[in-house]
């Protein structure tokens, strides 16, 4: 049995792993089979993570965090958690390959999943012009016209990235101003390839086998127009990934995992949560990393206060 | 490194379309993080089902002709070919159990 299992391998999970490993807790990190490293694996240049004045590629940053955690003894498993049993003194974590791991504490840092527009044709044409990942799919739209849907940081990052390939990038936003940071806004406004379409909602995605256009609804006038694009990149935010803990942990009205004050303590003893899955507001790599620190320190304190006989169960087997 | 054999624009006809076996082509690129993530999973599936399904890789940057012919707009894209025809398409990196479920008819 382990002292602590960390579920998730984004900035929160790996930072928690670094701290837990340095506290000699020998953490096991369940990193996911295909989404290890988290959301930053799908980004290019990260310019706002402290310590990298020239910027760093998102995947490179995540490999560094992984190596730093491993250096201090964290063990990483590239599989997916399919079941979590969190009540009671011993927590059970079941993986996709059928293995069951037990621990006295769990740090839950599963991040968030991209939100969809909710249109039938969006799902049907996913992978055929509808995309959630400009860095993955942008290169297939050389000299094409594409639309990016959204008004936050990720929408503007995707729009700017897509100008490397596409002739024209429409930024479709349902409001008349952006949520994105000033630096990203300035860059996008200055880009001659990006055209902003304000107060527009996506009502339709057209195309039989691949996207041929999208139908927009003007939120002020109700007018419908068709935009001739062959790609639609959806960047309208993300929802916390809580399906594994539904019915076990208390959630907030925003859908994130409820934690006690500024701590990472969830509604169950020995279960801590960190990163975007507890954060409806900031959702930055640096805030997630800080949140991972909090979770590791909270877990360390929880373990230290357990009866020696209980703790011995974990340390005996892990050694 | 993947253990899958590389196919190219030049060899696609002979090694995939003209093959008498069922062949899955993994369309990928160096810069695609999810492609790198799914690669070892495809290797494992290929190793466990070598008698049923061969898995090969096609780099879309080096082989744009084939990628364009099959309308690739999102990678990783995995297409199963039988008798020169696409009989199944799976798009996106997925965990091993999910991929095995998608490919069940070719692995049984």
Short mmCIF file of C-alpha atoms in Angstrom, two decimals:
data_model
loop_
_atom_site.label_atom_id
_atom_site.label_comp_id
_atom_site.label_asym_id
_atom_site.label_seq_id
_atom_site.Cartn_x
_atom_site.Cartn_y
_atom_site.Cartn_z
CA UNK A 1 0.00 0.00 0.00
CA UNK A 2 1.11 3.54 -0.76
CA UNK A 3 1.05 6.58 1.45
CA UNK A 4 -0.25 8.73 -1.39
CA UNK A 5 -1.53 8.25 -4.91
CA UNK A 6 -1.78 11.26 -7.20
CA UNK A 7 -4.35 11.12 -9.98
CA UNK A 8 -3.40 13.44 -12.83
CA UNK A 9 -0.16 14.63 -14.39
CA UNK A 10 -0.62 18.27 -15.29
CA UNK A 11 1.15 21.08 -13.44
CA UNK A 12 -0.89 20.35 -10.28
CA UNK A 13 -0.30 16.60 -10.28
CA UNK A 14 3.42 16.76 -11.04
CA UNK A 15 4.06 19.60 -8.58
CA UNK A 16 2.23 17.65 -5.89
CA UNK A 17 4.43 14.68 -6.85
CA UNK A 18 7.62 16.73 -6.50
CA UNK A 19 6.65 17.89 -3.01
CA UNK A 20 5.33 14.50 -1.90
CA UNK A 21 8.44 12.73 -3.19
CA UNK A 22 10.74 15.19 -1.43
CA UNK A 23 8.76 14.50 1.77
CA UNK A 24 9.68 10.80 1.34
CA UNK A 25 6.08 9.79 0.67
CA UNK A 26 7.06 7.77 -2.44
CA UNK A 27 4.01 8.91 -4.42
CA UNK A 28 2.49 6.90 -7.22
CA UNK A 29 1.29 9.16 -10.05
CA UNK A 30 -1.46 7.85 -12.31
CA UNK A 31 -0.64 9.97 -15.34
CA UNK A 32 -3.27 8.79 -17.89
CA UNK A 33 -2.50 6.71 -20.97
CA UNK A 34 -2.99 9.32 -23.66
CA UNK A 35 -3.46 12.63 -21.84
CA UNK A 36 -0.40 12.53 -19.61
CA UNK A 37 1.09 15.96 -19.05
CA UNK A 38 -2.36 17.49 -19.25
CA UNK A 39 -3.53 20.43 -21.26
CA UNK A 40 -0.09 21.96 -21.80
CA UNK A 41 0.81 18.97 -24.00
CA UNK A 42 -1.44 20.52 -26.63
CA UNK A 43 0.07 23.98 -26.47
CA UNK A 44 3.11 25.50 -28.12
CA UNK A 45 4.97 28.37 -26.50
CA UNK A 46 4.21 29.00 -22.83
CA UNK A 47 5.25 32.57 -22.06
CA UNK A 48 3.79 33.08 -18.60
CA UNK A 49 5.30 30.28 -16.52
CA UNK A 50 7.85 31.88 -14.21
CA UNK A 51 11.48 30.93 -14.66
CA UNK A 52 11.44 30.75 -18.46
CA UNK A 53 12.09 34.29 -19.72
CA UNK A 54 12.39 33.11 -23.33
CA UNK A 55 9.26 30.99 -23.05
CA UNK A 56 9.14 27.21 -23.16
CA UNK A 57 7.20 24.73 -25.25
CA UNK A 58 4.28 23.31 -23.27
CA UNK A 59 5.26 19.64 -23.80
CA UNK A 60 8.88 20.41 -22.83
CA UNK A 61 7.72 22.07 -19.62
CA UNK A 62 5.67 19.01 -18.72
CA UNK A 63 8.57 16.63 -19.39
CA UNK A 64 10.73 18.75 -17.08
CA UNK A 65 8.11 18.57 -14.34
CA UNK A 66 7.84 14.81 -14.82
CA UNK A 67 11.63 14.38 -14.61
CA UNK A 68 11.79 16.57 -11.53
CA UNK A 69 9.16 14.41 -9.80
CA UNK A 70 10.94 11.20 -10.83
CA UNK A 71 14.29 12.54 -9.62
CA UNK A 72 12.94 12.54 -6.07
CA UNK A 73 11.35 9.13 -6.28
CA UNK A 74 7.86 9.60 -7.67
CA UNK A 75 6.72 6.56 -9.66
CA UNK A 76 4.62 7.25 -12.73
CA UNK A 77 2.10 4.89 -14.31
CA UNK A 78 0.75 5.64 -17.79
CA UNK A 79 -2.75 4.33 -17.43
CA UNK A 80 -6.20 5.70 -16.70
CA UNK A 81 -8.16 5.55 -13.47
CA UNK A 82 -11.48 3.86 -14.13
CA UNK A 83 -12.72 3.66 -10.55
CA UNK A 84 -11.97 5.41 -7.27
CA UNK A 85 -13.13 4.25 -3.85
CA UNK A 86 -12.37 7.12 -1.51
CA UNK A 87 -14.25 6.54 1.71
CA UNK A 88 -12.60 4.74 4.59
CA UNK A 89 -9.03 4.74 5.77
CA UNK A 90 -7.68 2.91 2.73
CA UNK A 91 -8.43 4.39 -0.70
CA UNK A 92 -8.66 2.10 -3.73
CA UNK A 93 -7.71 3.18 -7.25
CA UNK A 94 -8.59 0.87 -10.15
CA UNK A 95 -6.78 1.29 -13.47
CA UNK A 96 -7.78 0.57 -17.06
CA UNK A 97 -5.53 -2.51 -17.10
CA UNK A 98 -7.41 -3.92 -14.09
CA UNK A 99 -4.72 -3.26 -11.49
CA UNK A 100 -5.92 -2.01 -8.12
CA UNK A 101 -3.67 0.26 -6.06
CA UNK A 102 -4.29 1.17 -2.45
CA UNK A 103 -3.18 4.23 -0.52
CA UNK A 104 -3.83 6.07 2.70
CA UNK A 105 -4.38 9.32 0.83
CA UNK A 106 -5.28 10.50 -2.68
CA UNK A 107 -4.52 13.77 -4.42
CA UNK A 108 -7.03 14.29 -7.18
CA UNK A 109 -5.76 16.59 -9.96
CA UNK A 110 -7.57 15.58 -13.13
CA UNK A 111 -7.97 19.06 -14.59
CA UNK A 112 -10.75 19.82 -16.99
CA UNK A 113 -12.15 18.66 -20.32
CA UNK A 114 -12.86 20.85 -23.33
CA UNK A 115 -16.39 22.12 -23.52
CA UNK A 116 -18.44 21.44 -26.64
CA UNK A 117 -20.91 23.78 -28.30
CA UNK A 118 -23.55 21.09 -28.00
CA UNK A 119 -24.56 20.83 -31.67
CA UNK A 120 -25.24 17.40 -33.22
CA UNK A 121 -23.20 18.17 -36.31
CA UNK A 122 -20.29 19.30 -34.15
CA UNK A 123 -19.87 15.76 -32.83
CA UNK A 124 -20.54 14.14 -36.20
CA UNK A 125 -17.86 16.26 -37.91
CA UNK A 126 -15.36 16.04 -35.06
CA UNK A 127 -12.06 15.15 -36.72
CA UNK A 128 -13.46 16.16 -40.10
CA UNK A 129 -12.98 19.89 -39.73
CA UNK A 130 -14.22 20.35 -36.18
CA UNK A 131 -11.31 20.41 -33.76
CA UNK A 132 -10.41 21.25 -30.16
CA UNK A 133 -6.68 21.34 -30.79
CA UNK A 134 -5.14 23.87 -33.15
CA UNK A 135 -1.61 22.62 -32.53
CA UNK A 136 -2.68 19.09 -33.52
CA UNK A 137 -4.79 19.89 -36.55
CA UNK A 138 -3.86 23.40 -37.69
CA UNK A 139 -1.34 22.23 -40.29
CA UNK A 140 -4.11 20.57 -42.29
CA UNK A 141 -5.64 23.97 -43.02
CA UNK A 142 -2.87 25.52 -45.11
CA UNK A 143 -4.27 28.34 -47.27
CA UNK A 144 -7.77 27.61 -45.95
CA UNK A 145 -10.29 29.70 -44.09
CA UNK A 146 -11.04 28.64 -40.55
CA UNK A 147 -13.08 29.85 -37.59
CA UNK A 148 -12.11 29.87 -33.93
CA UNK A 149 -15.02 29.96 -31.50
CA UNK A 150 -14.50 31.67 -28.14
CA UNK A 151 -13.15 34.81 -26.51
CA UNK A 152 -10.72 33.68 -23.84
CA UNK A 153 -6.98 33.09 -23.74
CA UNK A 154 -7.14 29.73 -25.44
CA UNK A 155 -9.31 31.03 -28.30
CA UNK A 156 -6.84 33.84 -29.02
CA UNK A 157 -3.83 31.56 -28.72
CA UNK A 158 -5.42 29.14 -31.18
CA UNK A 159 -6.36 31.96 -33.60
CA UNK A 160 -2.84 33.37 -33.56
CA UNK A 161 -1.32 29.90 -33.99
CA UNK A 162 -3.62 29.12 -36.92
CA UNK A 163 -2.44 32.17 -38.86
CA UNK A 164 0.77 30.20 -39.51
CA UNK A 165 -1.23 27.97 -41.83
CA UNK A 166 -4.60 29.44 -42.70
CA UNK A 167 -5.13 32.38 -45.05
CA UNK A 168 -7.92 33.72 -42.90
CA UNK A 169 -8.94 33.14 -39.31
CA UNK A 170 -12.35 34.32 -38.12
CA UNK A 171 -12.63 34.76 -34.38
CA UNK A 172 -16.28 34.18 -33.56
CA UNK A 173 -17.35 35.44 -30.15
CA UNK A 174 -20.82 35.65 -28.69
CA UNK A 175 -20.10 38.88 -26.82
CA UNK A 176 -18.74 42.28 -27.86
CA UNK A 177 -15.54 42.04 -25.88
CA UNK A 178 -12.94 39.42 -25.03
CA UNK A 179 -12.02 37.76 -21.75
CA UNK A 180 -8.50 37.06 -22.96
CA UNK A 181 -5.44 38.74 -21.45
CA UNK A 182 -4.34 42.10 -22.85
CA UNK A 183 -1.12 40.72 -24.33
CA UNK A 184 -3.00 38.12 -26.36
CA UNK A 185 -5.64 40.63 -27.42
CA UNK A 186 -3.07 43.13 -28.66
CA UNK A 187 -1.34 40.44 -30.71
CA UNK A 188 -4.58 39.20 -32.26
CA UNK A 189 -5.94 42.70 -33.04
CA UNK A 190 -2.67 43.53 -34.82
CA UNK A 191 -2.80 40.39 -36.96
CA UNK A 192 -4.12 41.14 -40.47
CA UNK A 193 -5.20 37.51 -40.96
CA UNK A 194 -7.56 37.54 -37.98
CA UNK A 195 -11.04 39.02 -38.40
CA UNK A 196 -13.29 39.40 -35.37
CA UNK A 197 -16.97 38.58 -35.63
CA UNK A 198 -18.69 39.97 -32.53
CA UNK A 199 -22.00 38.94 -30.96
CA UNK A 200 -22.21 35.78 -33.03
CA UNK A 201 -23.21 32.32 -31.90
CA UNK A 202 -22.67 29.13 -33.85
CA UNK A 203 -26.09 27.74 -34.79
CA UNK A 204 -25.07 25.15 -37.39
CA UNK A 205 -22.09 23.24 -38.67
CA UNK A 206 -22.49 22.37 -42.35
CA UNK A 207 -20.94 19.53 -44.33
CA UNK A 208 -21.67 15.92 -45.28
CA UNK A 209 -18.27 14.32 -44.90
CA UNK A 210 -16.26 17.33 -43.80
CA UNK A 211 -16.96 20.86 -42.69
CA UNK A 212 -17.95 23.21 -45.52
CA UNK A 213 -19.21 26.13 -43.47
CA UNK A 214 -20.85 27.23 -40.26
CA UNK A 215 -24.11 29.07 -39.62
CA UNK A 216 -23.92 32.07 -37.30
CA UNK A 217 -26.68 33.75 -35.37
CA UNK A 218 -26.33 37.44 -34.49
CA UNK A 219 -27.20 37.69 -30.79
CA UNK A 220 -28.44 41.29 -31.19
CA UNK A 221 -30.42 41.18 -34.42
CA UNK A 222 -31.23 37.47 -34.74
CA UNK A 223 -29.89 37.52 -38.30
CA UNK A 224 -28.39 34.31 -39.62
CA UNK A 225 -25.36 34.23 -41.86
CA UNK A 226 -23.18 31.49 -43.30
CA UNK A 227 -19.43 31.58 -42.98
CA UNK A 228 -17.46 29.62 -45.58
CA UNK A 229 -14.81 27.83 -43.58
CA UNK A 230 -13.40 24.32 -43.77
CA UNK A 231 -12.25 24.24 -40.16
CA UNK A 232 -13.90 25.16 -36.88
CA UNK A 233 -11.75 25.23 -33.74
CA UNK A 234 -13.79 25.26 -30.56
CA UNK A 235 -12.21 27.06 -27.60
CA UNK A 236 -15.09 27.96 -25.32
CA UNK A 237 -13.61 26.78 -22.07
CA UNK A 238 -13.45 23.57 -20.14
CA UNK A 239 -15.39 21.76 -17.43
CA UNK A 240 -13.79 20.19 -14.35
CA UNK A 241 -13.29 16.44 -14.73
CA UNK A 242 -15.16 15.11 -11.73
CA UNK A 243 -16.96 12.02 -13.10
CA UNK A 244 -14.75 9.64 -11.07
CA UNK A 245 -15.77 11.25 -7.78
CA UNK A 246 -19.46 11.96 -8.36
CA UNK A 247 -21.42 10.85 -5.33
CA UNK A 248 -18.21 10.65 -3.27
CA UNK A 249 -16.93 14.21 -2.97
CA UNK A 250 -18.91 17.39 -2.52
CA UNK A 251 -18.90 19.73 -5.51
CA UNK A 252 -19.37 23.50 -5.71
CA UNK A 253 -22.19 25.18 -7.66
CA UNK A 254 -19.61 25.77 -10.43
CA UNK A 255 -19.01 22.01 -10.64
CA UNK A 256 -15.51 22.05 -9.20
CA UNK A 257 -14.56 19.90 -6.21
CA UNK A 258 -15.37 21.67 -2.95
CA UNK A 259 -12.35 22.24 -0.72
CA UNK A 260 -12.06 23.68 2.77
CA UNK A 261 -11.01 27.34 2.56
CA UNK A 262 -7.58 27.84 1.04
CA UNK A 263 -6.66 24.21 1.68
CA UNK A 264 -6.99 21.23 -0.66
CA UNK A 265 -9.07 19.21 1.82
CA UNK A 266 -12.18 17.76 0.22
CA UNK A 267 -15.30 16.49 1.97
CA UNK A 268 -13.57 13.14 2.67
CA UNK A 269 -10.61 12.70 5.04
CA UNK A 270 -7.41 11.78 3.25
CA UNK A 271 -8.64 13.02 -0.12
CA UNK A 272 -7.14 16.23 -1.48
CA UNK A 273 -7.84 18.05 -4.73
CA UNK A 274 -5.69 20.44 -6.74
CA UNK A 275 -5.45 22.30 -10.03
CA UNK A 276 -8.21 23.18 -12.48
CA UNK A 277 -10.54 20.60 -10.94
CA UNK A 278 -10.88 22.89 -7.89
CA UNK A 279 -10.48 26.21 -9.70
CA UNK A 280 -13.40 27.81 -11.53
CA UNK A 281 -11.59 31.14 -11.85
CA UNK A 282 -7.88 31.34 -12.62
CA UNK A 283 -6.95 28.08 -14.37
CA UNK A 284 -3.31 28.87 -15.04
CA UNK A 285 -0.37 26.48 -15.13
CA UNK A 286 1.30 28.46 -12.34
CA UNK A 287 -1.80 28.54 -10.11
CA UNK A 288 -2.30 24.81 -10.71
CA UNK A 289 1.30 24.18 -9.70
CA UNK A 290 0.80 26.20 -6.50
CA UNK A 291 -2.36 24.28 -5.81
CA UNK A 292 -0.40 21.03 -6.20
CA UNK A 293 2.02 22.25 -3.51
CA UNK A 294 -0.90 22.89 -1.15
CA UNK A 295 -2.29 19.40 -1.75
CA UNK A 296 1.04 17.67 -1.12
CA UNK A 297 1.59 19.61 2.12
CA UNK A 298 -1.97 18.88 3.26
CA UNK A 299 -1.52 15.18 2.49
CA UNK A 300 1.80 15.13 4.32
CA UNK A 301 0.18 16.69 7.41
CA UNK A 302 -2.75 14.26 7.23
CA UNK A 303 -0.41 11.26 7.04
CA UNK A 304 1.73 12.57 9.89
CA UNK A 305 -1.33 12.72 12.12
CA UNK A 306 -2.45 9.15 11.40
CA UNK A 307 -1.89 6.55 14.10
CA UNK A 308 1.57 4.97 13.73
CA UNK A 309 0.00 1.54 13.33
CA UNK A 310 -2.05 2.76 10.35
CA UNK A 311 0.89 4.49 8.73
CA UNK A 312 3.05 1.39 9.16
CA UNK A 313 0.76 -0.52 6.79
CA UNK A 314 1.74 1.78 3.96
CA UNK A 315 5.43 2.27 4.63
CA UNK A 316 6.01 -1.43 5.22
CA UNK A 317 4.69 -2.47 1.81
CA UNK A 318 6.03 0.49 -0.17
CA UNK A 319 9.58 -0.13 1.01
CA UNK B 1 10.37 4.72 -30.65
CA UNK B 2 7.53 2.99 -32.34
CA UNK B 3 8.00 -0.53 -33.60
CA UNK B 4 5.51 0.01 -36.44
CA UNK B 5 6.78 -0.02 -40.00
CA UNK B 6 6.69 3.27 -41.93
CA UNK B 7 4.78 3.50 -45.18
CA UNK B 8 5.11 6.41 -47.61
CA UNK B 9 3.39 7.99 -50.59
CA UNK B 10 5.59 5.73 -52.74
CA UNK B 11 4.82 2.48 -50.93
CA UNK B 12 1.20 3.04 -49.89
CA UNK B 13 -0.25 1.28 -52.94
CA UNK B 14 1.86 -1.85 -52.65
CA UNK B 15 2.06 -2.15 -48.87
CA UNK B 16 -1.44 -1.08 -47.88
CA UNK B 17 -3.92 -1.00 -50.75
CA UNK B 18 -2.66 -4.11 -52.56
CA UNK B 19 -2.08 -6.11 -49.39
CA UNK B 20 -4.17 -9.23 -48.83
CA UNK B 21 -4.08 -8.55 -45.08
CA UNK B 22 -6.06 -6.16 -42.91
CA UNK B 23 -3.83 -3.17 -42.29
CA UNK B 24 -4.29 -0.19 -40.03
CA UNK B 25 -2.48 3.01 -40.94
CA UNK B 26 -1.62 5.45 -38.16
CA UNK B 27 -1.45 8.94 -39.71
CA UNK B 28 0.84 10.97 -37.47
CA UNK B 29 3.37 13.81 -37.25
CA UNK B 30 6.37 14.69 -35.07
CA UNK B 31 4.73 17.82 -33.68
CA UNK B 32 1.54 16.04 -32.62
CA UNK B 33 1.62 15.30 -28.87
CA UNK B 34 -1.42 13.00 -28.88
CA UNK B 35 0.19 11.01 -31.73
CA UNK B 36 3.24 10.35 -29.58
CA UNK B 37 0.98 9.40 -26.67
CA UNK B 38 -1.01 6.84 -28.64
CA UNK B 39 1.97 5.33 -30.44
CA UNK B 40 3.02 2.87 -27.68
CA UNK B 41 -0.60 1.80 -27.29
CA UNK B 42 -0.78 0.96 -30.99
CA UNK B 43 2.49 -0.97 -30.67
CA UNK B 44 0.97 -3.00 -27.84
CA UNK B 45 -2.20 -3.74 -29.79
CA UNK B 46 -0.15 -4.75 -32.82
CA UNK B 47 2.01 -7.06 -30.71
CA UNK B 48 -0.98 -8.73 -29.09
CA UNK B 49 -2.88 -9.23 -32.34
CA UNK B 50 -0.10 -9.70 -34.88
CA UNK B 51 -2.01 -12.50 -36.61
CA UNK B 52 -5.12 -10.38 -37.12
CA UNK B 53 -4.08 -6.80 -37.77
CA UNK B 54 -0.90 -5.18 -39.05
CA UNK B 55 -0.31 -1.60 -37.96
CA UNK B 56 1.88 0.74 -40.00
CA UNK B 57 2.61 4.46 -39.71
CA UNK B 58 2.44 7.27 -42.23
CA UNK B 59 4.09 10.61 -41.45
CA UNK B 60 1.70 13.23 -42.85
CA UNK B 61 4.40 15.89 -43.22
CA UNK B 62 6.62 13.67 -45.34
CA UNK B 63 3.72 12.10 -47.25
CA UNK B 64 1.19 14.83 -47.93
CA UNK B 65 -0.22 13.14 -51.03
CA UNK B 66 -1.67 10.16 -49.15
CA UNK B 67 -2.80 12.31 -46.23
CA UNK B 68 -4.65 14.59 -48.62
CA UNK B 69 -6.13 11.71 -50.62
CA UNK B 70 -7.73 10.33 -47.47
CA UNK B 71 -8.89 13.75 -46.27
CA UNK B 72 -6.89 13.78 -43.06
CA UNK B 73 -7.72 16.93 -41.08
CA UNK B 74 -7.03 15.67 -37.59
CA UNK B 75 -4.33 13.44 -36.17
CA UNK B 76 -3.77 10.92 -34.87
CA UNK B 77 -6.11 9.32 -37.42
CA UNK B 78 -6.17 5.55 -37.68
CA UNK B 79 -7.69 4.00 -40.78
CA UNK B 80 -8.20 0.29 -41.31
CA UNK B 81 -7.78 -0.88 -44.90
CA UNK B 82 -9.04 -4.15 -46.30
CA UNK B 83 -8.93 -4.98 -50.01
CA UNK B 84 -7.84 -1.42 -50.82
CA UNK B 85 -10.82 0.16 -49.08
CA UNK B 86 -11.11 2.08 -45.81
CA UNK B 87 -13.34 -0.04 -43.60
CA UNK B 88 -12.89 1.84 -40.33
CA UNK B 89 -11.66 5.23 -39.15
CA UNK B 90 -10.74 6.11 -35.58
CA UNK B 91 -9.75 9.69 -34.80
CA UNK B 92 -7.90 10.94 -31.77
CA UNK B 93 -5.68 9.40 -29.10
CA UNK B 94 -7.67 7.07 -26.88
CA UNK B 95 -6.81 4.74 -24.00
CA UNK B 96 -6.05 1.13 -24.94
CA UNK B 97 -9.41 -0.34 -23.85
CA UNK B 98 -11.28 2.30 -25.89
CA UNK B 99 -9.17 1.64 -28.99
CA UNK B 100 -9.60 -2.10 -28.60
CA UNK B 101 -13.36 -1.59 -28.42
CA UNK B 102 -13.31 0.56 -31.57
CA UNK B 103 -11.25 -2.08 -33.38
CA UNK B 104 -12.98 -5.12 -31.87
CA UNK B 105 -14.21 -6.50 -35.20
CA UNK B 106 -10.62 -6.62 -36.53
CA UNK B 107 -9.02 -8.08 -33.41
CA UNK B 108 -11.43 -10.93 -32.70
#
